[in-house]
CSV table of C-alpha atoms and ligand atoms in Angstrom, one decimal:
chain,number,residue,atom,x,y,z
A,283,UNK,CA,-27.5,-12.2,5.3
A,284,UNK,CA,-25.8,-15.2,3.7
A,285,UNK,CA,-27.7,-17.9,1.9
A,286,UNK,CA,-26.3,-21.0,0.0
A,287,UNK,CA,-28.7,-23.0,-2.1
A,288,UNK,CA,-27.7,-26.4,-3.5
A,289,UNK,CA,-24.1,-25.4,-3.8
A,290,UNK,CA,-21.9,-28.1,-5.4
A,291,UNK,CA,-18.2,-27.9,-6.1
A,292,UNK,CA,-15.5,-30.3,-7.4
A,293,UNK,CA,-11.7,-30.0,-7.5
A,294,UNK,CA,-11.2,-32.3,-10.5
A,295,UNK,CA,-12.4,-35.7,-9.4
A,296,UNK,CA,-12.9,-34.7,-5.8
A,297,UNK,CA,-16.5,-33.7,-4.9
A,298,UNK,CA,-15.5,-31.2,-2.2
A,299,UNK,CA,-18.9,-29.6,-1.5
A,300,UNK,CA,-22.0,-31.7,-1.9
A,301,UNK,CA,-25.4,-29.9,-2.1
A,302,UNK,CA,-24.7,-27.4,0.6
A,303,UNK,CA,-27.7,-25.5,1.9
A,304,UNK,CA,-27.0,-22.9,4.5
A,305,UNK,CA,-28.6,-19.7,5.6
A,306,UNK,CA,-27.1,-17.4,8.2
A,307,UNK,CA,-29.3,-14.7,9.7
A,308,UNK,CA,-28.4,-11.3,10.8
A,309,UNK,CA,-26.6,-11.4,14.1
A,310,UNK,CA,-26.3,-15.1,14.0
A,311,UNK,CA,-23.0,-16.9,15.0
A,312,UNK,CA,-22.6,-20.2,13.1
A,313,UNK,CA,-19.7,-22.4,14.0
A,314,UNK,CA,-18.5,-25.0,11.4
A,315,UNK,CA,-16.6,-28.0,12.7
A,316,UNK,CA,-15.5,-31.2,11.1
A,317,UNK,CA,-12.5,-33.4,10.4
A,318,UNK,CA,-9.5,-32.2,8.3
A,319,UNK,CA,-10.3,-32.2,4.6
A,320,UNK,CA,-14.1,-32.2,5.1
A,321,UNK,CA,-14.4,-28.9,3.1
A,322,UNK,CA,-14.7,-26.3,5.8
A,323,UNK,CA,-12.2,-23.9,4.3
A,324,UNK,CA,-13.5,-24.5,0.8
A,325,UNK,CA,-17.0,-23.6,2.2
A,326,UNK,CA,-15.7,-20.3,3.6
A,327,UNK,CA,-13.8,-19.4,0.5
A,328,UNK,CA,-16.9,-20.3,-1.6
A,329,UNK,CA,-19.2,-18.0,0.4
A,330,UNK,CA,-16.9,-15.1,-0.6
A,331,UNK,CA,-16.6,-16.5,-4.1
A,332,UNK,CA,-12.8,-16.9,-3.7
A,333,UNK,CA,-13.7,-20.2,-5.2
A,334,UNK,CA,-16.0,-20.8,-8.2
A,335,UNK,CA,-18.9,-23.2,-7.8
A,336,UNK,CA,-20.2,-25.8,-10.2
A,337,UNK,CA,-23.9,-25.3,-9.4
A,338,UNK,CA,-26.2,-23.8,-7.0
A,339,UNK,CA,-26.4,-20.2,-5.9
A,340,UNK,CA,-25.1,-17.9,-3.2
A,341,UNK,CA,-27.0,-14.9,-2.0
A,342,UNK,CA,-25.8,-12.0,0.1
A,343,UNK,CA,-28.7,-10.1,1.6
A,344,UNK,CA,-30.9,-11.5,-1.1
A,345,UNK,CA,-28.7,-10.6,-4.0
A,346,UNK,CA,-27.3,-13.4,-6.0
A,347,UNK,CA,-23.5,-13.3,-6.3
A,348,UNK,CA,-22.6,-13.0,-10.0
A,349,UNK,CA,-19.7,-14.9,-11.6
A,350,UNK,CA,-17.5,-11.9,-12.0
A,351,UNK,CA,-17.3,-8.1,-12.4
A,352,UNK,CA,-17.8,-5.1,-10.3
A,353,UNK,CA,-20.9,-6.3,-8.6
A,354,UNK,CA,-19.1,-9.4,-7.4
A,355,UNK,CA,-16.2,-7.2,-6.0
A,356,UNK,CA,-18.8,-5.1,-4.2
A,357,UNK,CA,-20.7,-8.0,-2.6
A,358,UNK,CA,-17.4,-9.6,-1.7
A,359,UNK,CA,-16.2,-6.5,0.1
A,360,UNK,CA,-19.3,-6.7,2.3
A,361,UNK,CA,-18.1,-10.1,3.7
A,362,UNK,CA,-15.0,-9.8,5.9
A,363,UNK,CA,-12.5,-12.7,6.1
A,364,UNK,CA,-10.0,-13.6,8.8
A,365,UNK,CA,-7.7,-16.5,7.9
A,366,UNK,CA,-5.4,-18.8,9.9
A,367,UNK,CA,-2.4,-16.9,8.5
A,368,UNK,CA,-3.0,-13.3,9.2
A,369,UNK,CA,-2.3,-12.1,5.7
A,370,UNK,CA,-1.3,-8.6,6.8
A,371,UNK,CA,0.7,-6.4,4.4
A,372,UNK,CA,4.2,-7.1,5.8
A,373,UNK,CA,5.7,-3.8,4.7
A,374,UNK,CA,3.0,-1.5,5.9
A,375,UNK,CA,2.3,-0.2,9.3
A,376,UNK,CA,-0.6,-1.6,11.4
A,377,UNK,CA,-2.5,1.6,10.9
A,378,UNK,CA,-2.0,1.4,7.1
A,379,UNK,CA,-3.1,-2.2,7.1
A,380,UNK,CA,-6.4,-1.2,8.5
A,381,UNK,CA,-7.0,1.9,6.4
A,382,UNK,CA,-5.9,0.8,3.0
A,383,UNK,CA,-9.2,-0.9,1.9
A,384,UNK,CA,-11.5,1.8,3.4
A,385,UNK,CA,-9.6,4.5,1.5
A,386,UNK,CA,-9.2,2.6,-1.8
A,387,UNK,CA,-12.5,0.7,-1.9
A,388,UNK,CA,-14.9,2.8,0.2
A,389,UNK,CA,-13.2,6.1,-0.8
A,390,UNK,CA,-13.1,7.2,2.7
A,391,UNK,CA,-11.2,10.4,3.4
A,392,UNK,CA,-7.8,9.6,4.8
A,393,UNK,CA,-8.3,11.4,8.1
A,394,UNK,CA,-11.6,9.8,8.8
A,395,UNK,CA,-10.3,6.4,7.9
A,396,UNK,CA,-7.3,6.8,10.3
A,397,UNK,CA,-9.6,8.0,13.1
A,398,UNK,CA,-11.9,5.0,12.7
A,399,UNK,CA,-8.9,2.6,12.4
A,400,UNK,CA,-7.5,3.9,15.7
A,401,UNK,CA,-10.9,3.3,17.4
A,402,UNK,CA,-11.0,-0.3,15.9
A,403,UNK,CA,-7.5,-1.0,17.0
A,404,UNK,CA,-8.4,0.2,20.5
A,405,UNK,CA,-11.5,-2.1,20.4
A,406,UNK,CA,-9.2,-5.1,19.8
A,407,UNK,CA,-6.6,-3.9,22.2
A,408,UNK,CA,-3.7,-3.1,19.9
A,409,UNK,CA,-4.0,0.7,19.4
A,410,UNK,CA,-0.5,1.1,21.0
A,411,UNK,CA,1.0,-0.9,18.1
A,412,UNK,CA,-0.4,1.3,15.3
A,413,UNK,CA,3.0,2.6,14.0
A,414,UNK,CA,4.7,-0.8,13.9
A,415,UNK,CA,4.9,-3.3,11.1
A,416,UNK,CA,3.3,-6.7,11.4
A,417,UNK,CA,6.6,-8.6,12.2
A,418,UNK,CA,7.0,-6.5,15.3
A,419,UNK,CA,3.8,-7.9,16.8
A,420,UNK,CA,3.0,-11.3,18.3
A,421,UNK,CA,0.7,-13.7,16.5
A,422,UNK,CA,-2.2,-12.9,18.7
A,423,UNK,CA,-1.7,-9.2,18.2
A,424,UNK,CA,-1.5,-9.6,14.4
A,425,UNK,CA,-4.7,-11.7,14.3
A,426,UNK,CA,-6.5,-9.0,16.3
A,427,UNK,CA,-5.3,-6.5,13.7
A,428,UNK,CA,-6.7,-8.7,11.0
A,429,UNK,CA,-10.1,-8.6,12.8
A,430,UNK,CA,-9.9,-4.8,13.0
A,431,UNK,CA,-9.0,-4.7,9.3
A,432,UNK,CA,-12.1,-6.7,8.5
A,433,UNK,CA,-14.3,-4.5,10.7
A,434,UNK,CA,-13.0,-1.3,9.0
A,435,UNK,CA,-15.0,-2.3,5.9
A,436,UNK,CA,-18.2,-2.4,7.9
A,437,UNK,CA,-19.0,-5.9,6.7
A,438,UNK,CA,-22.4,-7.5,6.8
A,439,UNK,CA,-20.7,-10.6,8.1
A,440,UNK,CA,-17.2,-11.9,8.9
A,441,UNK,CA,-16.0,-15.4,8.0
A,442,UNK,CA,-13.3,-16.8,10.3
A,443,UNK,CA,-11.2,-19.8,9.1
A,444,UNK,CA,-9.4,-21.4,12.0
A,445,UNK,CA,-8.3,-17.9,13.3
A,446,UNK,CA,-6.4,-19.4,16.3
A,447,UNK,CA,-4.8,-22.5,14.9
A,448,UNK,CA,-1.6,-20.9,14.0
A,449,UNK,CA,-1.2,-19.2,17.4
A,450,UNK,CA,0.8,-20.2,20.4
A,451,UNK,CA,-1.5,-21.4,23.1
A,452,UNK,CA,-1.1,-18.4,25.3
A,453,UNK,CA,-2.4,-16.1,22.6
A,454,UNK,CA,-5.4,-18.1,21.6
A,455,UNK,CA,-7.5,-16.7,24.5
A,456,UNK,CA,-7.0,-13.0,23.6
A,457,UNK,CA,-8.3,-13.6,20.0
A,458,UNK,CA,-11.2,-15.7,21.2
A,459,UNK,CA,-12.1,-13.0,23.6
A,460,UNK,CA,-12.2,-10.4,20.8
A,461,UNK,CA,-14.4,-12.7,18.8
A,462,UNK,CA,-16.7,-13.4,21.7
A,463,UNK,CA,-17.1,-9.6,22.2
A,464,UNK,CA,-18.0,-9.2,18.5
A,465,UNK,CA,-20.6,-11.9,18.8
A,466,UNK,CA,-22.1,-10.2,21.8
A,467,UNK,CA,-22.2,-7.0,19.9
A,468,UNK,CA,-24.4,-8.7,17.3
A,469,UNK,CA,-21.9,-9.3,14.5
A,470,UNK,CA,-23.0,-11.9,12.0
A,471,UNK,CA,-20.2,-14.5,12.0
A,472,UNK,CA,-19.3,-17.9,10.4
A,473,UNK,CA,-16.5,-19.5,12.3
A,474,UNK,CA,-14.5,-22.6,11.4
A,475,UNK,CA,-12.7,-23.7,14.6
A,476,UNK,CA,-11.3,-26.6,16.5
A,477,UNK,CA,-11.8,-24.8,19.8
A,478,UNK,CA,-14.7,-26.8,21.1
A,479,UNK,CA,-15.3,-24.9,24.4
A,480,UNK,CA,-15.3,-21.6,22.5
A,481,UNK,CA,-17.7,-23.1,19.9
A,482,UNK,CA,-20.1,-24.3,22.6
A,483,UNK,CA,-20.0,-20.8,24.3
A,484,UNK,CA,-20.4,-18.6,21.3
A,485,UNK,CA,-22.4,-20.5,18.7
A,486,UNK,CA,-26.0,-20.0,18.0
A,487,UNK,CA,-25.8,-22.9,15.7
A,488,UNK,CA,-23.2,-25.6,15.1
A,489,UNK,CA,-22.7,-27.2,11.7
A,490,UNK,CA,-20.8,-30.5,11.4
A,491,UNK,CA,-19.3,-31.2,8.0
A,492,UNK,CA,-17.8,-34.5,6.8
A,493,UNK,CA,-16.8,-35.5,3.3
A,494,UNK,CA,-18.1,-32.3,1.7
A,495,UNK,CA,-21.6,-32.5,3.2
A,496,UNK,CA,-23.3,-31.0,6.1
A,497,UNK,CA,-24.0,-34.0,8.2
A,498,UNK,CA,-25.6,-32.4,11.2
A,499,UNK,CA,-26.6,-29.0,12.4
A,500,UNK,CA,-28.2,-27.7,15.6
A,501,UNK,CA,-28.0,-25.7,18.8
A,502,UNK,CA,-24.6,-26.2,20.5
A,503,UNK,CA,-26.1,-27.8,23.6
A,504,UNK,CA,-27.9,-30.4,21.5
A,505,UNK,CA,-25.0,-31.0,19.2
A,506,UNK,CA,-22.4,-31.4,21.8
A,507,UNK,CA,-24.5,-33.3,24.3
A,508,UNK,CA,-26.5,-35.5,21.9
A,509,UNK,CA,-24.8,-35.8,18.5
A,510,UNK,CA,-27.2,-37.7,16.2
A,511,UNK,CA,-24.9,-39.3,13.8
A,512,UNK,CA,-22.1,-41.8,14.4
A,513,UNK,CA,-19.7,-39.6,12.4
A,514,UNK,CA,-20.3,-36.6,14.7
A,515,UNK,CA,-20.0,-38.8,17.8
A,516,UNK,CA,-16.7,-40.2,16.6
A,517,UNK,CA,-15.4,-36.7,15.7
A,518,UNK,CA,-16.3,-35.3,19.1
A,519,UNK,CA,-14.7,-38.2,20.9
A,520,UNK,CA,-11.5,-37.7,18.8
A,521,UNK,CA,-11.2,-34.1,19.8
A,522,UNK,CA,-12.0,-34.5,23.5
B,209,LIG,P1,-8.7,-28.6,7.5
B,209,LIG,O1,-9.4,-28.8,8.8
B,209,LIG,O2,-7.5,-29.4,7.3
B,209,LIG,O3,-8.4,-27.1,7.3
B,209,LIG,P2,-10.9,-28.4,5.6
B,209,LIG,O4,-12.1,-29.0,6.2
B,209,LIG,O5,-10.8,-26.9,5.7
B,209,LIG,O6,-9.7,-29.1,6.3
B,209,LIG,P3,-10.6,-28.0,2.8
B,209,LIG,O7,-9.3,-27.2,2.9
B,209,LIG,O8,-11.8,-27.3,2.5
B,209,LIG,O9,-10.8,-28.9,4.1
B,209,LIG,O10,-10.3,-29.2,1.7
B,209,LIG,C1,-11.3,-30.1,1.3
B,209,LIG,C2,-10.7,-31.0,0.3
B,209,LIG,O11,-10.4,-30.3,-0.9
B,209,LIG,C3,-9.4,-31.7,0.8
B,209,LIG,O12,-9.4,-33.0,0.3
B,209,LIG,C4,-8.4,-30.8,0.0
B,209,LIG,O13,-7.2,-31.7,-0.3
B,209,LIG,C5,-9.1,-30.5,-1.2
B,209,LIG,N1,-8.6,-29.2,-1.8
B,209,LIG,C6,-8.6,-28.0,-1.1
B,209,LIG,N2,-8.2,-27.0,-1.9
B,209,LIG,C7,-7.9,-27.5,-3.1
B,209,LIG,C8,-7.4,-27.0,-4.4
B,209,LIG,N3,-7.2,-25.7,-4.5
B,209,LIG,N4,-7.3,-27.9,-5.4
B,209,LIG,C9,-7.5,-29.2,-5.2
B,209,LIG,N5,-8.0,-29.8,-4.1
B,209,LIG,C10,-8.2,-28.9,-3.0
B,210,LIG,MG1,-9.3,-25.6,6.5
């Protein structure tokens, strides 16, 4: 579904992504871990072309992402994003937050969009909050709305960038549970997280980044039990 070939990116002098090669298959759950500043968020934003790249290419279902234009917007809308900060529209109801893009971008009839949104809100367990505005919800509830909003676009994959790191501890579990369910249902997901137990449980493949490069990748049981590189060993010891 997603393929990166030799992707390079600089922020000025900083070489933030170094020759990244990554392919994510349909239904696969790829967890990205690594120290702060290693380029995980930049990688996520790059996949969706929220960041430009210096060289290399990014393909979505075999189609190369163009630099700009309508085709880029179209491909981008096929990849959902869930961020650390929930990024909901503060002055719109929960239901509107989930229906705006399907109505505006997919041109779905309003009634159909609302019915589907209610089903999605039910799936993430917040259908009873539909008429409220985001500030009236807990962080965990807001993040679950953000997931429902991503699902409403019928994305080919969803990218999660530390979806639980802004949450109070007691709310982390409810968001991880929703993500675990999605993974079981076959959603293609790329997840940046510091929740190592969750990573081990849900990942088909773990990618360890450091200094803008993919240093190691493998099945979770191999990576967590037998990290090959010193850098991965040090990182895992530091988060234990
Ligand atoms: P964290 O775990 O703290 O979220 P990360 O792995 O997500 O870290 P990135 O946010 O991708 O790291 O940042 C990688 C590097 O790029 C960092 O050194 C950061 O300071 C730098 N960086 C990120 N965004 C920009 C930007 N817009 N302009 C310049 N430098 C940036
Ligand atoms: Mg980050």
